[in-house]
Amino acid sequence: MHEVTTEVTLVVVVGILIIGAVATIANRIGVAAPLLLVVLGAGIALVPAAPHIEVPPEVFLTIILPPLLYTAALKVPAVDFRRNLRVIGYLSVVLVAVSALAVALVVQAIWPIVGFAAALALGAVVAPPDAVAATALGKRLGLPPRVVTILEGEGLINDATALVLLSTAVAAITRAGNSDVEAGPLVGDFALAVLVALVIGALVGYATVRIRQHASDRAIDTAISLATPFLSFLAAEALHGSGIVAVVVTGLVIGNRSQMRIRATRRAQESATWGTFSVIVENGVFLTMGMQLPTVLSAVDAGERHLLGVVLVGLLLCAVLLVVRFASMPPLMWWLRGTAVRRRRDHERLAQRLERLDTTTKRGAKLQRAHDMRGHDIVALDDQRLGWRDMLAIGWAGMRGVVTVAAVQTLPAETPMRAELVLAAFVVAIVTLLAQGGTLAWLVKLLRLTHDGTERHRQELDALLGETIEAGIDAMQREADARGMDEALVEAAGERMRSRRAWAAHVAEVDPDDASTDVAQIARLRHLAVDAERRWLDQVRRTGRFDSSTVSVVQRIIDREEIGLQADEDEH
């Protein structure tokens, strides 16, 4: 038992070191880290002394996917998600279902022995795009914010649709003598799973924010954060809901409510914790995929099908998925245009209705808020209207990733032609990452799709900072009046707050990656000062010249300065 534990620990530690080294090399040479990890994992598996890695399917579903989706959901603004809910729903539900069905029909036509249930299971596995890489690249290239939001939202919700389809297909596979999937129960199960998940996810999210708001210790706060996605997932699954949808809803709630209710230092700590987890787990999945690749190839080669034939089927599925995705873009554009017309008409009707109402009443005030919110939505969506170039970018950004690789390994052992299906899914993930992910930057430049919103961003930043600072100054003034404080104190504090406005406006104008700007040079000087202060304080601590409690206070002051400096760099 001790030897097994030691071996597992050694494998995990070495795996983390490999992931860190490969990710660093990949960033320097401009190659996607997952592709290098797949190749390296396959090479490691061929070494005679290498351990055999076999991850139970339950690990992928209950340990890997929930925290990955939770981490992504924490970063999505609720307002942007709501405004683009129609597009996200279309891509995440309708397109995923159609893609899965198209793949199932093609696979069953080529391999009739597979059966429709297993073919649909493969379709569900390869249907959801993993938009993490696309959104990260899109932000660096300056894609329009609405396109980035749509890709982020799609990457969150489509996994839920796919996994509900997958679980239904797997249930049909495991039923003795029955490999058919009925459409009626499938739709009913999906609707019930989503409804339960929405309720559970929202309850867990609101409860977690409230509990963490009153947590007195950082360690406890971190522990609660680590347990949250698993609690949401398991609770929803226990009530026959979609654990994935519940996790996404929980992440959206916490990510948007915690900004006002949870301390900034703890949110920064949470972000760092989940960021580290995501990097290790996402890349670990691809490393594991590479280590399992020789075994899968051997199983396919030992069967009745030729290895090349299975690879060609995988390539055909890539083409099918791409055709279905691009074919869905024109109907989406027509639908959005019709929706925009109806939204403006409804907004005008509500405005006419408000003219006949007293907006000082509770009902009138509620309608006024709804009218104002819809007006802001119309302005924002009109300003970021989707055109054919946006649709081309969204269509091409449908590369598959960690969910495909993880989900296909959950197929039960009794699945017909399981090895062939796993290899086909691997081919889809690798080819789409290499072909579409590797050329997305070129396509964005070719379409001249980069979004230059510098001037508007500067104006909005200046206006928002001004309003926010004045709200803080008003609160200080009211407190000073209530307590009889000296007016000079309020004025001094207000001047200090207003000085932040000019500096933030200036920071917004400079290139954050240009080391020659005054902002970068000042940040460098501040880093040097903080490092020097730390070294000096360490020397003082060693001499014992000051009381340890006094040293601790100064240490906290330096830590706050460093946290603020790091926050500025992360923001810009």
XYZ file of C-alpha atoms in Angstrom:
572
model
C 0.000 0.000 0.000
C 2.816 2.365 0.924
C 4.615 1.658 -2.366
C 1.453 2.383 -4.368
C 0.905 5.662 -2.534
C 4.509 6.679 -3.092
C 4.258 5.881 -6.811
C 1.046 7.876 -7.224
C 2.564 10.841 -5.370
C 5.686 10.669 -7.527
C 3.605 10.566 -10.729
C 1.568 13.594 -9.641
C 4.638 15.627 -8.651
C 6.544 14.780 -11.830
C 3.435 15.514 -13.890
C 3.096 18.988 -12.357
C 6.771 19.723 -13.045
C 6.377 18.559 -16.662
C 3.284 20.713 -17.143
C 5.091 23.782 -15.803
C 8.134 23.227 -18.000
C 6.130 22.506 -21.164
C 3.814 25.495 -20.612
C 6.831 27.776 -20.266
C 8.466 26.400 -23.424
C 5.191 26.576 -25.366
C 4.739 30.261 -24.519
C 8.239 31.060 -25.714
C 8.038 29.219 -29.030
C 4.401 30.151 -29.743
C 2.982 26.596 -29.805
C -0.160 25.483 -27.982
C 0.861 23.736 -24.764
C -1.820 20.986 -25.076
C -0.322 19.772 -28.356
C 3.182 19.534 -26.879
C 1.814 17.727 -23.842
C 0.010 15.157 -26.003
C 3.206 14.417 -27.933
C 5.296 14.297 -24.755
C 2.746 12.093 -22.997
C 2.779 9.619 -25.899
C 6.576 9.569 -25.786
C 6.577 8.912 -22.034
C 4.099 6.054 -22.460
C 6.479 4.334 -24.887
C 9.247 4.206 -22.275
C 9.282 0.645 -20.833
C 9.633 1.784 -17.211
C 6.880 4.402 -17.459
C 3.852 3.790 -15.210
C 0.522 2.901 -16.794
C -1.953 5.747 -16.261
C -5.621 4.804 -16.055
C -7.952 7.453 -14.682
C -11.434 6.284 -13.587
C -14.219 8.000 -15.584
C -15.787 9.335 -12.383
C -12.677 11.425 -11.747
C -13.200 13.384 -14.963
C -16.867 14.093 -14.267
C -16.751 14.857 -10.542
C -13.240 16.201 -9.895
C -11.930 17.745 -13.115
C -14.855 19.326 -14.997
C -16.736 21.088 -12.126
C -13.843 23.275 -10.922
C -12.756 24.083 -14.483
C -16.199 25.405 -15.404
C -16.565 27.115 -12.026
C -13.307 29.003 -12.549
C -14.410 30.175 -15.998
C -17.850 31.231 -14.729
C -16.321 33.408 -12.002
C -14.915 35.734 -14.668
C -18.058 36.281 -16.780
C -19.955 39.555 -16.129
C -23.634 38.800 -15.485
C -24.833 41.821 -17.487
C -22.951 40.786 -20.636
C -24.103 37.201 -20.176
C -27.744 38.306 -19.886
C -27.560 40.569 -22.934
C -26.214 37.755 -25.099
C -28.286 34.955 -23.591
C -30.186 34.350 -26.861
C -26.986 33.839 -28.852
C -25.369 31.782 -26.112
C -28.475 29.606 -25.784
C -28.644 29.075 -29.544
C -24.990 28.012 -29.760
C -24.954 26.064 -26.503
C -28.207 24.115 -26.838
C -29.504 24.087 -30.400
C -26.141 23.909 -32.160
C -24.721 21.311 -29.772
C -27.793 19.091 -30.186
C -27.738 19.403 -33.991
C -23.975 18.774 -34.101
C -24.292 15.685 -31.906
C -27.100 14.335 -34.076
C -25.154 14.982 -37.296
C -22.088 13.183 -35.937
C -24.251 10.295 -34.719
C -25.823 9.818 -38.153
C -22.435 9.898 -39.893
C -20.831 7.450 -37.440
C -23.750 5.043 -37.607
C -23.681 5.147 -41.414
C -19.955 4.314 -41.445
C -19.948 1.850 -38.525
C -23.470 0.312 -38.269
C -22.288 -2.066 -35.549
C -21.823 0.868 -33.171
C -25.555 1.509 -32.779
C -27.262 4.850 -32.457
C -26.765 5.213 -28.700
C -22.977 4.867 -28.888
C -22.864 7.058 -32.001
C -24.860 9.743 -30.169
C -22.511 9.417 -27.195
C -19.572 10.209 -29.474
C -21.547 13.075 -31.002
C -22.194 14.514 -27.537
C -18.502 14.214 -26.715
C -17.223 16.112 -29.759
C -20.113 18.598 -30.093
C -19.179 21.241 -27.470
C -16.325 23.589 -28.429
C -13.871 24.548 -25.733
C -13.719 28.318 -26.068
C -11.054 28.921 -23.402
C -8.232 29.186 -25.902
C -10.369 31.159 -28.332
C -11.387 33.767 -25.760
C -7.859 34.121 -24.415
C -6.531 34.660 -27.929
C -9.478 36.899 -28.794
C -8.742 39.236 -25.900
C -5.088 39.496 -26.889
C -6.003 40.231 -30.504
C -8.625 42.814 -29.566
C -11.737 40.951 -30.765
C -14.988 42.857 -30.182
C -16.091 42.432 -26.550
C -19.420 40.928 -27.572
C -17.706 38.163 -29.562
C -15.498 37.331 -26.588
C -18.523 37.250 -24.261
C -20.419 34.940 -26.625
C -17.503 32.527 -26.847
C -17.084 32.538 -23.062
C -20.787 31.930 -22.479
C -20.947 29.214 -25.094
C -17.977 27.445 -23.550
C -19.768 27.364 -20.197
C -23.263 26.222 -21.193
C -22.566 23.886 -24.110
C -20.798 21.405 -21.844
C -24.006 20.965 -19.852
C -26.026 20.210 -22.992
C -23.418 17.757 -24.219
C -23.075 15.946 -20.899
C -26.845 15.548 -20.524
C -26.920 14.009 -24.015
C -23.923 11.856 -23.104
C -25.473 10.570 -19.869
C -28.696 9.703 -21.690
C -26.819 7.853 -24.423
C -24.648 6.010 -21.893
C -27.763 4.946 -19.982
C -29.142 3.496 -23.235
C -25.854 1.670 -23.860
C -25.799 0.075 -20.425
C -29.407 -1.090 -20.634
C -29.308 -4.714 -21.697
C -30.618 -5.281 -25.162
C -31.539 -1.646 -25.731
C -29.390 0.817 -27.639
C -32.102 3.226 -28.773
C -32.506 6.790 -27.552
C -36.038 8.177 -27.426
C -36.454 11.876 -28.176
C -39.377 12.512 -25.809
C -37.760 11.343 -22.573
C -34.509 12.973 -23.662
C -36.108 16.434 -23.919
C -37.983 15.932 -20.655
C -34.860 14.781 -18.811
C -32.906 17.740 -20.162
C -35.558 20.287 -19.114
C -35.840 18.803 -15.618
C -32.069 18.601 -15.215
C -31.637 22.260 -16.189
C -34.473 23.483 -13.951
C -33.149 21.646 -10.902
C -29.632 22.848 -11.655
C -30.693 26.496 -11.933
C -32.326 26.371 -8.499
C -29.508 24.467 -6.789
C -26.781 26.543 -8.435
C -28.395 29.834 -7.399
C -29.016 28.656 -3.829
C -25.443 27.429 -3.383
C -24.066 30.611 -4.927
C -26.045 33.028 -2.734
C -25.440 30.944 0.404
C -21.710 30.732 -0.271
C -21.379 34.487 -0.716
C -23.247 35.095 2.534
C -21.106 32.579 4.453
C -17.819 33.854 3.027
C -18.868 37.408 3.767
C -18.764 36.572 7.474
C -15.780 34.191 7.398
C -13.162 35.500 9.809
C -10.169 33.568 8.542
C -8.531 33.471 5.093
C -7.840 29.758 5.345
C -11.509 29.059 6.045
C -12.523 31.340 3.165
C -10.204 29.461 0.797
C -11.489 26.099 2.022
C -15.092 27.178 1.388
C -14.131 28.391 -2.085
C -12.477 25.057 -2.910
C -15.499 23.077 -1.744
C -18.124 25.234 -3.503
C -18.091 23.784 -7.065
C -18.104 20.211 -5.781
C -20.959 20.952 -3.373
C -23.015 22.528 -6.157
C -22.277 19.660 -8.531
C -23.040 16.858 -6.069
C -26.213 18.508 -4.741
C -27.637 18.928 -8.245
C -26.701 15.395 -9.278
C -28.289 13.976 -6.123
C -31.576 15.640 -7.120
C -31.294 14.402 -10.744
C -30.225 17.795 -12.048
C -27.295 18.763 -14.241
C -24.298 19.213 -11.999
C -22.465 21.115 -14.732
C -25.250 23.700 -15.130
C -25.423 24.094 -11.347
C -21.686 24.744 -11.152
C -21.869 27.373 -13.905
C -24.786 29.153 -12.207
C -22.965 29.075 -8.871
C -19.859 30.552 -10.469
C -21.854 33.327 -12.154
C -23.597 34.248 -8.896
C -20.431 34.250 -6.802
C -18.324 35.978 -9.444
C -20.743 38.909 -9.693
C -21.961 39.228 -6.092
C -18.603 38.684 -4.398
C -17.190 41.908 -5.829
C -19.342 43.867 -3.391
C -19.556 41.431 -0.478
C -16.151 39.682 -0.265
C -12.877 41.436 0.481
C -10.546 42.188 -2.409
C -7.599 40.359 -0.850
C -9.640 37.201 -0.510
C -10.951 37.465 -4.061
C -7.367 37.871 -5.272
C -6.361 34.808 -3.290
C -9.294 32.857 -4.712
C -8.378 33.873 -8.259
C -4.776 32.763 -7.778
C -5.846 29.443 -6.228
C -8.286 28.514 -8.983
C -5.964 29.835 -11.683
C -3.237 27.466 -10.515
C -5.688 24.581 -10.315
C -6.998 25.241 -13.827
C -3.547 25.368 -15.413
C -2.491 22.104 -13.803
C -5.723 20.213 -14.456
C -6.356 21.414 -18.028
C -2.842 20.598 -19.133
C -2.820 17.429 -17.040
C -5.774 16.117 -19.044
C -3.837 16.489 -22.289
C -0.727 14.914 -20.774
C -2.864 11.974 -19.649
C -4.412 11.826 -23.111
C -0.954 11.496 -24.648
C 0.030 8.764 -22.206
C -3.121 6.806 -23.076
C -2.736 7.323 -26.824
C -0.402 4.331 -27.469
C -2.811 2.022 -25.625
C -5.757 3.305 -27.647
C -3.810 2.936 -30.898
C -2.845 -0.626 -29.997
C -6.452 -1.521 -29.191
C -7.642 -0.092 -32.504
C -4.861 -1.745 -34.462
C -5.637 -5.099 -32.863
C -9.293 -4.876 -33.871
C -11.054 -5.303 -37.163
C -10.641 -1.667 -38.285
C -7.478 -0.246 -39.691
C -5.854 2.560 -37.760
C -5.794 4.845 -40.783
C -9.508 4.316 -41.341
C -10.342 5.444 -37.794
C -8.165 8.531 -38.190
C -9.936 9.361 -41.466
C -13.292 9.048 -39.699
C -12.028 11.504 -37.094
C -11.036 13.932 -39.843
C -14.454 13.512 -41.469
C -16.112 14.357 -38.144
C -14.010 17.533 -37.959
C -15.386 18.552 -41.345
C -18.964 17.678 -40.347
C -18.722 19.765 -37.178
C -17.261 22.711 -39.067
C -19.944 22.591 -41.787
C -22.767 22.385 -39.231
C -21.319 25.272 -37.227
C -20.920 27.576 -40.217
C -24.351 26.582 -41.573
C -25.901 27.716 -38.286
C -24.487 31.249 -38.512
C -26.837 32.801 -41.164
C -30.051 31.756 -39.327
C -28.546 33.182 -36.156
C -27.893 36.548 -37.819
C -31.438 36.738 -39.250
C -32.911 35.853 -35.864
C -30.832 38.492 -34.070
C -31.888 41.194 -36.524
C -35.551 40.332 -36.042
C -35.063 40.288 -32.273
C -33.425 43.725 -32.356
C -36.437 45.191 -34.196
C -38.864 43.685 -31.684
C -36.747 44.889 -28.770
C -36.842 48.494 -29.989
C -40.609 48.289 -30.588
C -41.232 46.914 -27.096
C -38.993 49.601 -25.630
C -41.003 52.338 -27.347
C -44.278 50.828 -26.117
C -42.956 50.740 -22.557
C -41.901 54.385 -22.857
C -45.414 55.345 -23.977
C -46.861 53.385 -21.075
C -44.593 55.149 -18.598
C -45.852 58.530 -19.802
C -49.273 57.632 -18.391
C -47.960 56.286 -15.075
C -46.706 57.859 -11.881
C -43.080 56.692 -11.630
C -42.949 57.639 -7.950
C -45.138 54.648 -7.073
C -43.596 51.230 -6.469
C -45.001 49.784 -9.690
C -44.062 52.849 -11.728
C -40.519 52.872 -10.346
C -40.145 49.182 -11.203
C -41.252 49.780 -14.790
C -38.925 52.777 -15.042
C -35.968 50.658 -13.979
C -36.939 48.020 -16.539
C -37.205 50.702 -19.219
C -33.787 52.129 -18.341
C -32.179 48.686 -18.324
C -33.633 47.797 -21.726
C -32.462 51.116 -23.074
C -28.915 50.422 -21.941
C -29.118 46.940 -23.470
C -30.291 48.352 -26.817
C -27.477 50.910 -26.908
C -24.844 48.325 -26.005
C -26.059 45.692 -28.483
C -26.436 48.234 -31.291
C -22.929 49.490 -30.638
C -21.598 45.917 -30.819
C -23.857 44.645 -33.594
C -22.714 41.311 -35.019
C -21.806 41.235 -38.697
C -20.714 38.520 -41.085
C -17.061 38.936 -40.076
C -17.974 38.380 -36.432
C -19.897 35.271 -37.413
C -16.923 33.917 -39.353
C -14.704 34.366 -36.283
C -17.283 32.702 -34.015
C -17.658 29.838 -36.489
C -13.930 29.237 -36.807
C -13.399 29.430 -33.024
C -15.128 26.075 -32.496
C -12.063 24.090 -31.499
C -12.528 21.146 -29.133
C -10.485 20.724 -25.991
C -10.376 19.421 -22.462
C -14.092 18.527 -22.182
C -13.947 16.349 -25.301
C -10.801 14.598 -24.115
C -12.188 14.042 -20.624
C -15.752 13.096 -21.537
C -14.878 10.447 -24.136
C -13.014 8.487 -21.487
C -16.245 8.117 -19.503
C -17.726 5.807 -22.154
C -18.495 2.462 -20.460
C -16.397 -0.586 -21.237
C -19.345 -2.331 -22.966
C -19.613 0.435 -25.572
C -19.323 -1.088 -29.066
C -15.980 -0.161 -30.708
C -15.004 1.886 -27.662
C -11.326 2.187 -28.626
C -12.238 3.440 -32.104
C -14.648 6.027 -30.678
C -12.046 7.258 -28.181
C -9.426 7.610 -30.901
C -11.861 9.457 -33.178
C -12.581 11.940 -30.377
C -8.849 12.398 -29.768
C -8.359 13.133 -33.469
C -11.131 15.746 -33.393
C -9.600 17.475 -30.363
C -6.049 17.501 -31.743
C -6.959 18.541 -35.292
C -9.311 21.348 -34.274
C -6.804 22.703 -31.757
C -4.039 22.587 -34.355
C -5.937 23.716 -37.460
C -8.518 26.147 -36.089
C -6.689 27.263 -32.970
C -3.449 27.739 -34.850
C -5.014 29.862 -37.598
C -7.533 31.902 -35.593
C -5.082 34.786 -35.157
C -4.440 34.832 -38.910
C -8.191 34.843 -39.625
C -8.834 37.717 -37.210
C -6.132 39.790 -38.881
C -7.416 38.894 -42.358
C -10.943 39.977 -41.452
C -9.620 43.163 -39.811
C -11.841 42.348 -36.902
C -9.783 43.936 -34.158
C -11.804 46.267 -31.972
C -10.313 49.666 -31.200
C -12.364 51.144 -28.396
C -9.610 53.230 -26.807
C -11.376 56.595 -26.971
C -14.734 55.312 -25.805
C -13.099 53.232 -23.099
C -11.223 56.301 -21.868
C -14.400 58.375 -21.764
C -16.377 55.659 -19.982
C -13.555 55.073 -17.515
C -13.303 58.769 -16.703
C -17.071 59.121 -16.245
C -17.417 55.972 -14.127
C -14.439 56.860 -11.946
C -15.844 60.328 -11.430
C -19.261 59.059 -10.379
C -17.789 56.355 -8.144
C -15.390 58.728 -6.396
C -18.094 61.332 -5.840
C -20.314 58.637 -4.307
C -17.512 57.844 -1.867
C -16.941 61.529 -1.062
C -20.672 62.040 -0.438
C -20.642 59.124 1.991
C -17.650 60.632 3.802
C -19.393 63.985 4.020
C -22.527 62.449 5.518
C -20.469 60.543 8.087
C -18.485 63.671 8.981
C -21.667 65.685 9.433
C -23.192 62.992 11.626
C -20.112 62.700 13.845
C -19.071 66.341 13.814
C -15.705 65.703 12.167
C -13.415 68.453 10.974
C -14.285 69.545 7.424
C -10.579 69.674 6.579
C -10.336 65.914 7.057
C -13.090 65.304 4.513
C -11.473 67.683 2.053
C -8.058 66.033 2.401
C -9.527 62.559 1.928
C -11.564 63.760 -1.053
C -8.539 65.287 -2.772
C -6.641 62.058 -2.334
C -9.497 60.111 -3.913
C -9.861 62.542 -6.828
C -6.162 62.192 -7.641
C -6.833 58.556 -8.523
C -9.118 59.656 -11.345
C -6.435 61.475 -13.327
C -3.926 58.673 -12.843
C -6.387 55.960 -13.921
C -7.305 57.933 -17.052
C -3.630 58.229 -17.898
C -2.988 54.518 -17.329
C -5.837 53.664 -19.722
C -4.063 55.524 -22.534
C -0.733 53.685 -22.405
C 0.211 50.280 -23.751
C 0.456 47.905 -20.761
C 3.072 45.817 -22.587
C 5.358 48.768 -23.397
C 8.157 48.850 -20.828
C 9.258 52.353 -21.874
C 6.110 54.156 -20.680
C 6.134 56.205 -17.492
C 3.489 53.879 -16.030
C 5.741 50.848 -16.492
C 8.776 52.696 -15.139
C 6.903 53.898 -12.065
C 5.662 50.358 -11.472
C 9.254 49.119 -11.748
C 10.406 51.699 -9.209
C 7.584 50.748 -6.857
C 8.607 47.089 -7.158
C 12.194 48.004 -6.315
C 11.021 50.024 -3.321
C 8.855 47.181 -2.011
C 11.710 44.668 -2.432
C 14.123 47.013 -0.626
C 11.612 47.529 2.189
C 11.209 43.780 2.568
C 14.971 43.214 2.745
C 15.416 46.002 5.274
C 12.540 44.769 7.421
C 14.015 41.273 7.352
C 17.325 42.626 8.632
C 15.541 44.545 11.387
C 13.534 41.465 12.301
C 16.719 39.442 12.708
C 18.330 42.008 15.029
C 15.335 42.157 17.351
C 15.632 45.947 17.593
C 11.864 46.375 17.372
C 9.032 44.445 18.947
C 7.686 41.624 16.755
C 4.168 43.116 16.805
C 5.556 46.403 15.452
C 7.400 44.520 12.712
C 4.211 42.673 11.834
C 2.300 45.942 11.408
C 4.957 47.292 9.022
C 4.917 43.956 7.206
C 1.168 44.291 6.619
C 1.642 47.814 5.265
C 4.239 46.563 2.776
C 1.995 43.628 1.844
C -0.888 45.995 1.117
C 1.345 48.076 -1.127
C 2.448 44.952 -3.003
C -1.151 43.707 -3.357
C -2.210 47.084 -4.718
C 0.681 47.118 -7.172
C -0.138 43.596 -8.338
C -3.815 44.522 -8.721
C -2.875 47.487 -10.914
C -0.760 45.243 -13.147
C -3.466 42.567 -13.392
C -6.049 45.201 -14.333
C -3.944 46.839 -17.047
